[in-house]
Coordinates of C-alpha atoms and ligand atoms in Angstrom, one line a residue:
M1 CA 11.2 40.1 -8.7
N2 CA 13.9 37.5 -8.2
N3 CA 13.8 33.7 -7.9
Q4 CA 14.9 33.6 -4.3
D5 CA 11.9 35.7 -3.3
I6 CA 9.5 33.7 -5.4
I7 CA 10.8 30.4 -3.9
Q8 CA 10.4 32.0 -0.4
K9 CA 6.8 32.9 -1.2
L10 CA 6.0 29.5 -2.6
T11 CA 7.5 27.9 0.6
T12 CA 5.7 30.2 3.1
E13 CA 2.5 31.4 1.3
H14 CA 2.0 28.3 -0.9
T15 CA 1.2 30.5 -3.9
A16 CA 2.6 32.7 -6.5
A17 CA 1.3 35.0 -9.2
R18 CA 1.2 33.9 -12.9
D19 CA 4.0 36.3 -13.9
E20 CA 6.1 35.1 -11.0
L21 CA 5.7 31.4 -12.0
I22 CA 6.6 32.2 -15.6
F23 CA 9.7 34.2 -14.5
L24 CA 10.8 31.4 -12.1
L25 CA 10.4 28.6 -14.7
D26 CA 12.1 30.7 -17.4
N27 CA 15.1 31.7 -15.3
L28 CA 15.9 28.6 -13.2
T29 CA 19.5 28.3 -12.1
D30 CA 20.9 25.1 -10.6
S31 CA 20.9 26.7 -7.1
D32 CA 17.2 27.6 -7.6
R33 CA 16.4 24.0 -8.4
E34 CA 18.2 22.8 -5.4
A35 CA 16.5 25.4 -3.1
L36 CA 13.1 24.3 -4.4
R37 CA 14.1 20.6 -4.0
K38 CA 15.2 21.1 -0.4
A39 CA 12.1 23.1 0.6
A40 CA 9.8 20.6 -1.1
Q41 CA 11.5 17.6 0.5
A42 CA 11.3 19.3 3.9
T43 CA 7.6 20.0 3.4
A44 CA 6.9 16.4 2.4
R45 CA 8.9 15.2 5.5
T46 CA 6.8 17.5 7.8
Q47 CA 3.6 16.1 6.4
F48 CA 4.4 12.4 5.9
G49 CA 7.8 11.7 7.6
N50 CA 9.7 9.1 5.7
R51 CA 6.6 7.2 4.8
I52 CA 5.9 6.5 1.2
F53 CA 2.4 5.4 0.2
I54 CA 2.0 2.6 -2.4
R55 CA -0.9 2.1 -4.9
G56 CA -1.4 -1.1 -6.7
L57 CA -2.1 -0.3 -10.4
I58 CA -4.4 -2.6 -12.2
E59 CA -4.5 -1.8 -15.9
L60 CA -7.9 -3.2 -16.7
S61 CA -8.3 -2.4 -20.4
S62 CA -6.2 -1.3 -23.4
V63 CA -9.3 -0.5 -25.4
C64 CA -10.1 3.2 -25.9
K65 CA -12.6 5.1 -27.9
N66 CA -10.6 8.3 -27.7
D67 CA -7.8 9.4 -30.0
C68 CA -5.5 11.5 -27.9
Y69 CA -2.5 12.3 -30.2
Y70 CA 0.1 11.4 -27.5
C71 CA -1.1 8.1 -26.4
G72 CA -0.3 4.6 -27.7
L73 CA -3.7 3.3 -26.8
R74 CA -5.5 5.8 -29.1
R75 CA -8.1 4.1 -31.2
S76 CA -6.4 4.9 -34.5
N77 CA -3.4 2.9 -33.4
Q78 CA -3.9 -0.3 -35.4
N79 CA -0.7 -1.8 -33.9
A80 CA -2.0 -1.7 -30.3
V81 CA -2.8 -5.1 -28.8
R82 CA -6.2 -4.8 -27.1
Y83 CA -7.2 -6.7 -24.0
R84 CA -9.6 -6.3 -21.2
L85 CA -9.5 -8.0 -17.8
T86 CA -12.4 -9.9 -16.5
P87 CA -13.9 -9.1 -13.1
E88 CA -12.4 -12.3 -11.8
Q89 CA -8.9 -11.3 -13.1
I90 CA -9.3 -7.9 -11.4
L91 CA -10.3 -9.5 -8.1
S92 CA -7.3 -11.9 -8.3
C93 CA -4.9 -8.9 -8.8
C94 CA -6.4 -7.4 -5.6
E95 CA -6.0 -10.6 -3.7
Q96 CA -2.3 -10.8 -4.7
G97 CA -1.9 -7.1 -3.9
Y98 CA -3.5 -7.3 -0.5
A99 CA -1.1 -10.1 0.5
L100 CA 1.8 -7.8 -0.6
G101 CA 0.6 -5.0 1.6
F102 CA -1.4 -2.8 -0.8
R103 CA -4.4 -1.0 0.7
T104 CA -5.2 1.1 -2.4
F105 CA -6.1 -0.4 -5.7
V106 CA -6.1 1.9 -8.8
L107 CA -8.2 0.6 -11.6
Q108 CA -7.0 2.4 -14.8
G109 CA -7.9 1.9 -18.4
G110 CA -8.8 3.4 -21.7
E111 CA -12.4 4.7 -22.2
D112 CA -13.7 1.2 -23.0
G113 CA -17.5 0.9 -23.5
Y114 CA -17.5 -2.6 -22.1
F115 CA -17.0 -1.2 -18.6
T116 CA -20.5 0.2 -18.3
D117 CA -21.8 1.6 -15.0
A118 CA -23.4 -1.8 -14.3
V119 CA -20.1 -3.7 -14.9
M120 CA -18.0 -1.1 -13.1
T121 CA -20.2 -0.6 -10.0
A122 CA -20.3 -4.4 -9.6
I123 CA -16.5 -4.6 -9.7
V124 CA -16.1 -1.7 -7.2
R125 CA -18.7 -3.3 -4.8
S126 CA -17.0 -6.7 -4.9
I127 CA -13.5 -5.2 -4.2
K128 CA -14.9 -3.1 -1.3
Q129 CA -16.8 -6.1 0.1
A130 CA -13.7 -8.4 0.0
Y131 CA -11.3 -5.7 1.2
P132 CA -13.3 -3.2 3.3
D133 CA -10.0 -1.7 4.6
C134 CA -8.8 -0.7 1.2
A135 CA -9.4 2.4 -1.0
V136 CA -10.5 2.0 -4.6
T137 CA -9.2 4.6 -7.0
L138 CA -10.6 4.8 -10.6
S139 CA -8.9 6.3 -13.6
L140 CA -11.3 5.6 -16.5
G141 CA -11.5 8.9 -18.2
E142 CA -14.5 11.2 -18.8
R143 CA -17.5 9.2 -17.8
G144 CA -19.7 12.1 -16.9
E145 CA -21.3 13.2 -13.6
A146 CA -24.1 10.7 -13.5
S147 CA -21.7 7.8 -13.9
F148 CA -19.3 9.3 -11.3
Q149 CA -22.1 9.5 -8.9
R150 CA -23.1 5.8 -9.3
L151 CA -19.4 4.8 -8.9
R152 CA -19.1 6.9 -5.8
E153 CA -22.3 5.3 -4.4
A154 CA -20.8 1.9 -5.1
G155 CA -17.9 2.8 -2.8
A156 CA -15.2 4.2 -5.1
D157 CA -13.0 6.5 -2.9
R158 CA -10.8 8.4 -5.4
Y159 CA -10.7 9.3 -9.1
L160 CA -7.7 10.3 -11.2
L161 CA -8.4 12.4 -14.3
R162 CA -5.4 14.5 -15.4
H163 CA -6.4 17.8 -16.8
E164 CA -3.5 17.3 -19.3
T165 CA -3.2 21.0 -19.9
A166 CA -5.3 23.8 -18.5
D167 CA -5.0 26.0 -21.7
A168 CA -7.9 25.3 -24.1
A169 CA -5.8 26.1 -27.2
H170 CA -3.0 23.9 -26.1
Y171 CA -5.5 21.1 -25.2
A172 CA -6.9 21.3 -28.7
R173 CA -3.4 20.6 -30.2
L174 CA -3.1 17.4 -28.1
H175 CA -6.6 16.0 -28.7
P176 CA -9.1 15.8 -31.6
A177 CA -12.0 18.2 -31.5
T178 CA -14.3 15.7 -29.8
M179 CA -12.4 16.4 -26.6
R180 CA -12.4 19.8 -24.9
A181 CA -10.4 21.3 -22.0
E182 CA -13.6 22.9 -20.6
E183 CA -15.4 19.6 -20.4
R184 CA -12.4 17.9 -18.8
Q185 CA -12.2 20.6 -16.1
R186 CA -16.0 20.6 -15.6
Q187 CA -15.8 16.8 -14.9
L188 CA -12.9 17.4 -12.4
F189 CA -15.0 19.9 -10.4
A190 CA -17.9 17.4 -10.5
L191 CA -15.6 14.7 -9.0
K192 CA -14.7 16.9 -6.2
R193 CA -18.3 17.9 -5.5
L194 CA -19.3 14.2 -5.4
G195 CA -16.7 13.7 -2.6
F196 CA -14.1 11.8 -4.5
Q197 CA -10.5 12.4 -3.4
T198 CA -9.7 13.8 -6.8
G199 CA -6.5 13.8 -8.9
A200 CA -5.6 16.1 -11.7
G201 CA -2.3 16.4 -13.4
F202 CA -0.4 17.0 -16.7
M203 CA 2.5 15.8 -18.8
V204 CA 5.7 17.9 -18.7
G205 CA 7.1 18.7 -22.1
S206 CA 4.1 17.7 -24.1
P207 CA 4.3 19.0 -27.7
Y208 CA 3.7 22.8 -28.1
Q209 CA 3.8 23.3 -24.3
T210 CA 5.1 26.7 -23.2
T211 CA 6.2 28.0 -19.8
A212 CA 2.9 30.0 -19.6
N213 CA 1.0 26.8 -20.1
L214 CA 2.8 25.3 -17.1
A215 CA 2.1 28.4 -15.0
D216 CA -1.6 28.0 -16.0
D217 CA -1.5 24.3 -15.0
L218 CA -0.2 25.3 -11.6
L219 CA -2.9 28.0 -11.2
F220 CA -5.6 25.5 -12.3
L221 CA -4.4 23.2 -9.5
Q222 CA -4.8 26.1 -7.1
R223 CA -8.4 26.6 -8.2
L224 CA -9.3 23.0 -8.2
Q225 CA -7.4 22.1 -4.9
P226 CA -7.2 18.4 -5.9
Q227 CA -6.2 15.8 -3.2
M228 CA -3.8 14.2 -5.7
C229 CA -1.7 15.3 -8.7
G230 CA -0.1 13.0 -11.3
I231 CA 2.7 14.6 -13.3
G232 CA 5.3 12.9 -15.5
P233 CA 7.3 13.6 -18.6
F234 CA 5.7 13.2 -22.0
I235 CA 7.3 10.2 -23.7
P236 CA 6.7 9.6 -27.4
H237 CA 5.0 6.5 -28.6
K238 CA 6.2 5.1 -32.0
D239 CA 2.6 4.6 -33.3
T240 CA 1.3 8.1 -32.7
P241 CA 1.4 11.4 -34.5
F242 CA 3.9 12.6 -31.9
R243 CA 6.4 9.8 -32.5
D244 CA 9.2 12.2 -33.4
R245 CA 8.7 14.7 -30.6
P246 CA 11.3 14.8 -27.8
A247 CA 10.4 13.5 -24.4
G248 CA 9.9 15.9 -21.5
S249 CA 12.9 16.8 -19.4
L250 CA 13.8 15.1 -16.2
E251 CA 15.0 18.3 -14.6
L252 CA 11.8 20.2 -15.4
T253 CA 9.6 17.4 -14.2
L254 CA 11.5 17.2 -10.9
T255 CA 11.3 21.0 -10.4
L256 CA 7.6 21.0 -11.1
L257 CA 7.1 18.2 -8.5
S258 CA 8.8 20.5 -6.0
V259 CA 6.7 23.5 -6.9
I260 CA 3.5 21.5 -6.6
R261 CA 4.6 20.2 -3.2
L262 CA 5.2 23.7 -2.0
M263 CA 1.9 25.0 -3.3
H264 CA 0.0 22.0 -1.9
P265 CA 1.8 20.8 1.2
Q266 CA -0.6 17.9 1.8
I267 CA -1.1 16.7 -1.7
L268 CA -0.7 13.1 -2.6
L269 CA 2.0 13.3 -5.3
P270 CA 3.3 10.2 -7.1
A271 CA 6.8 9.7 -8.5
T272 CA 5.4 8.3 -11.7
T273 CA 6.4 5.3 -13.9
A274 CA 7.0 7.8 -16.7
L275 CA 9.6 9.5 -14.5
G276 CA 11.2 6.1 -13.8
T277 CA 11.2 5.4 -17.5
I278 CA 13.2 8.5 -18.6
H279 CA 15.9 7.9 -15.9
P280 CA 16.8 4.7 -14.0
K281 CA 16.7 6.6 -10.7
G282 CA 13.8 8.9 -11.7
R283 CA 11.4 7.7 -9.0
E284 CA 14.0 8.0 -6.3
M285 CA 14.7 11.6 -7.5
G286 CA 11.0 12.3 -7.6
I287 CA 10.7 11.4 -3.9
L288 CA 13.7 13.5 -3.0
H289 CA 12.0 16.4 -4.8
G290 CA 8.8 16.2 -2.7
A291 CA 6.8 13.2 -4.1
N292 CA 5.3 10.8 -1.5
V293 CA 3.6 8.1 -3.5
V294 CA 4.7 5.3 -5.8
M295 CA 2.4 3.1 -8.0
P296 CA 3.8 -0.4 -8.6
N297 CA 2.1 -2.5 -11.3
L298 CA -0.3 -5.3 -10.2
S299 CA -1.6 -6.1 -13.7
P300 CA -1.4 -9.7 -14.9
E301 CA 2.1 -10.2 -16.4
E302 CA 0.8 -11.4 -19.8
H303 CA -0.9 -8.1 -20.5
R304 CA 1.6 -5.6 -19.1
K305 CA 3.4 -4.9 -22.3
D306 CA 0.1 -4.2 -24.1
Y307 CA -0.8 -1.3 -21.8
S308 CA 1.5 0.8 -23.8
L309 CA 0.8 4.5 -23.3
Y310 CA 4.4 5.4 -24.4
D311 CA 7.5 3.6 -25.5
N312 CA 9.9 1.7 -23.2
K313 CA 7.6 1.7 -20.2
I314 CA 9.5 0.1 -17.2
C315 CA 8.3 -2.9 -15.1
T316 CA 6.5 -4.6 -17.9
G317 CA 8.4 -7.9 -17.3
D318 CA 8.3 -8.2 -13.5
E319 CA 5.8 -10.0 -11.4
A320 CA 4.0 -7.9 -8.8
A321 CA 6.0 -9.3 -5.8
A322 CA 9.3 -8.6 -7.5
C323 CA 8.0 -5.1 -8.4
I324 CA 7.2 -4.2 -4.8
R325 CA 10.4 -5.7 -3.5
C326 CA 12.4 -3.7 -6.0
L327 CA 10.6 -0.4 -5.1
A328 CA 10.9 -1.0 -1.4
A329 CA 14.7 -1.5 -1.8
R330 CA 14.9 1.7 -3.9
M331 CA 13.0 3.7 -1.2
R332 CA 15.1 2.2 1.6
G333 CA 18.2 3.2 -0.4
I334 CA 17.2 6.9 -0.1
G335 CA 16.0 6.7 3.6
Y336 CA 12.3 6.2 3.0
Q337 CA 9.9 3.4 3.8
I338 CA 7.0 1.9 2.0
V339 CA 4.0 1.5 4.3
T340 CA 0.9 -0.7 4.4
D341 CA -1.7 2.0 4.6
R342 CA -4.6 3.4 2.6
G343 CA -2.7 6.7 2.4
D344 CA -5.6 9.0 2.4
Y345 CA -5.4 12.8 2.0
P346 CA -4.3 14.0 5.5
D347 CA -7.4 16.0 6.4
R348 CA -9.7 13.0 6.1
Ligands
SAH1 N1 -7.8 6.8 -20.2 C1 -7.6 7.4 -18.9 C2 -6.5 6.7 -18.2 C3 -5.3 6.1 -18.9 S1 -4.2 7.3 -19.6 C4 -7.3 8.8 -19.1 O1 -6.9 9.2 -20.2 O2 -7.5 9.5 -18.1 C5 -3.4 7.9 -18.1 C6 -2.5 9.0 -18.4 O3 -1.4 8.6 -19.1 C7 -3.1 10.2 -19.2 O4 -3.8 11.1 -18.3 C8 -1.8 10.9 -19.7 O5 -1.4 12.0 -19.0 C9 -0.7 9.8 -19.6 N2 -0.1 9.5 -20.9 C10 -0.7 9.1 -22.0 N3 0.2 9.0 -23.0 C11 1.4 9.4 -22.5 C12 2.7 9.7 -23.1 N4 2.9 9.4 -24.4 N5 3.7 10.1 -22.3 C13 3.4 10.3 -21.0 N6 2.2 10.2 -20.4 C14 1.2 9.7 -21.2
SF4_2 FE1 -7.5 6.8 -24.2 FE2 -6.5 7.8 -21.9 FE3 -4.9 7.2 -24.0 FE4 -6.5 9.3 -24.3 S1 -4.8 9.1 -22.8 S2 -6.2 7.7 -25.8 S3 -8.3 8.6 -23.1 S4 -6.1 5.8 -22.8

């Protein structure tokens, strides 16, 4: 076994065995990283050309009933400023976003009991009615299959629910006992069954993470076959139990983006805000390593800083129009182009 052969296998067969993934990640040289990067960028170019899909992120609530140890919105964080957007505010974000060329809106928030199925389905219906040519993506945590089905019937197209870590023991070290890896994974398979374009994903460098955990994350993605995958570095938040933990590494996050692109050539793969937070050119580097999506913020400016998952989050001061201009220029700078397009999974 050597890394060149493993990279070759990832590129042509889009798979690798668990021991091969562990060996690769444990023995990466600079030339391996560059070989992965080149192959992943070429794969993304074949699938998407130089087109980058944009998603308008609307952070609808900073209220959360969960207590994930890594997240600044966890319910035990007394310092968090809690807000929720009204349906009118959400619609007005979409209106602004539509004018700026967005054709996907991502409604993300903590698990906030205010957003019942009745409230949420009404919001989804009104967005789909006003903007029938747009996709609606939800990222609202574990709502359960019955709720997912109502949201799907209301017209939601996609759902993001990171699996966070596929390993149950590792998952238990990142979450209180009320949350379980098996349940998270069960809900992800339910989302796929219901016809959502489904997004899984994980943090790179989360506390206690091992290379074997990362290999298992990659193998979980192979089983689930999600249409989207969100990965970014773990970044500590000052008001959480993980405040003193180091952030995940830029290099490892980039390499994992490349591996995921090779294992899932058509997957919708964002260069995340977290990646842009740990390095000023993080999102550009993400694209050059095989990512094909960016998610500028459309949330009302007055609440941006209060959606604080981790410290030093970028783009909390800019208005939406400035945000998209900045990203468009960044993408042009590396030879890519932001497009006005729903950006569905290619086989749809
Ligand atoms: N409540 C929903 C959506 C909001 S959290 C949910 O949990 O799915 C969205 C994502 O932010 C989470 O899936 C997690 O992977 C990421 N996140 C939370 N805290 C983070 C941190 N400290 N560093 C990096 N990413 C974090
Ligand atoms: Fe809530 Fe999501 Fe943060 Fe967990 S990661 S505390 S579910 S907002």
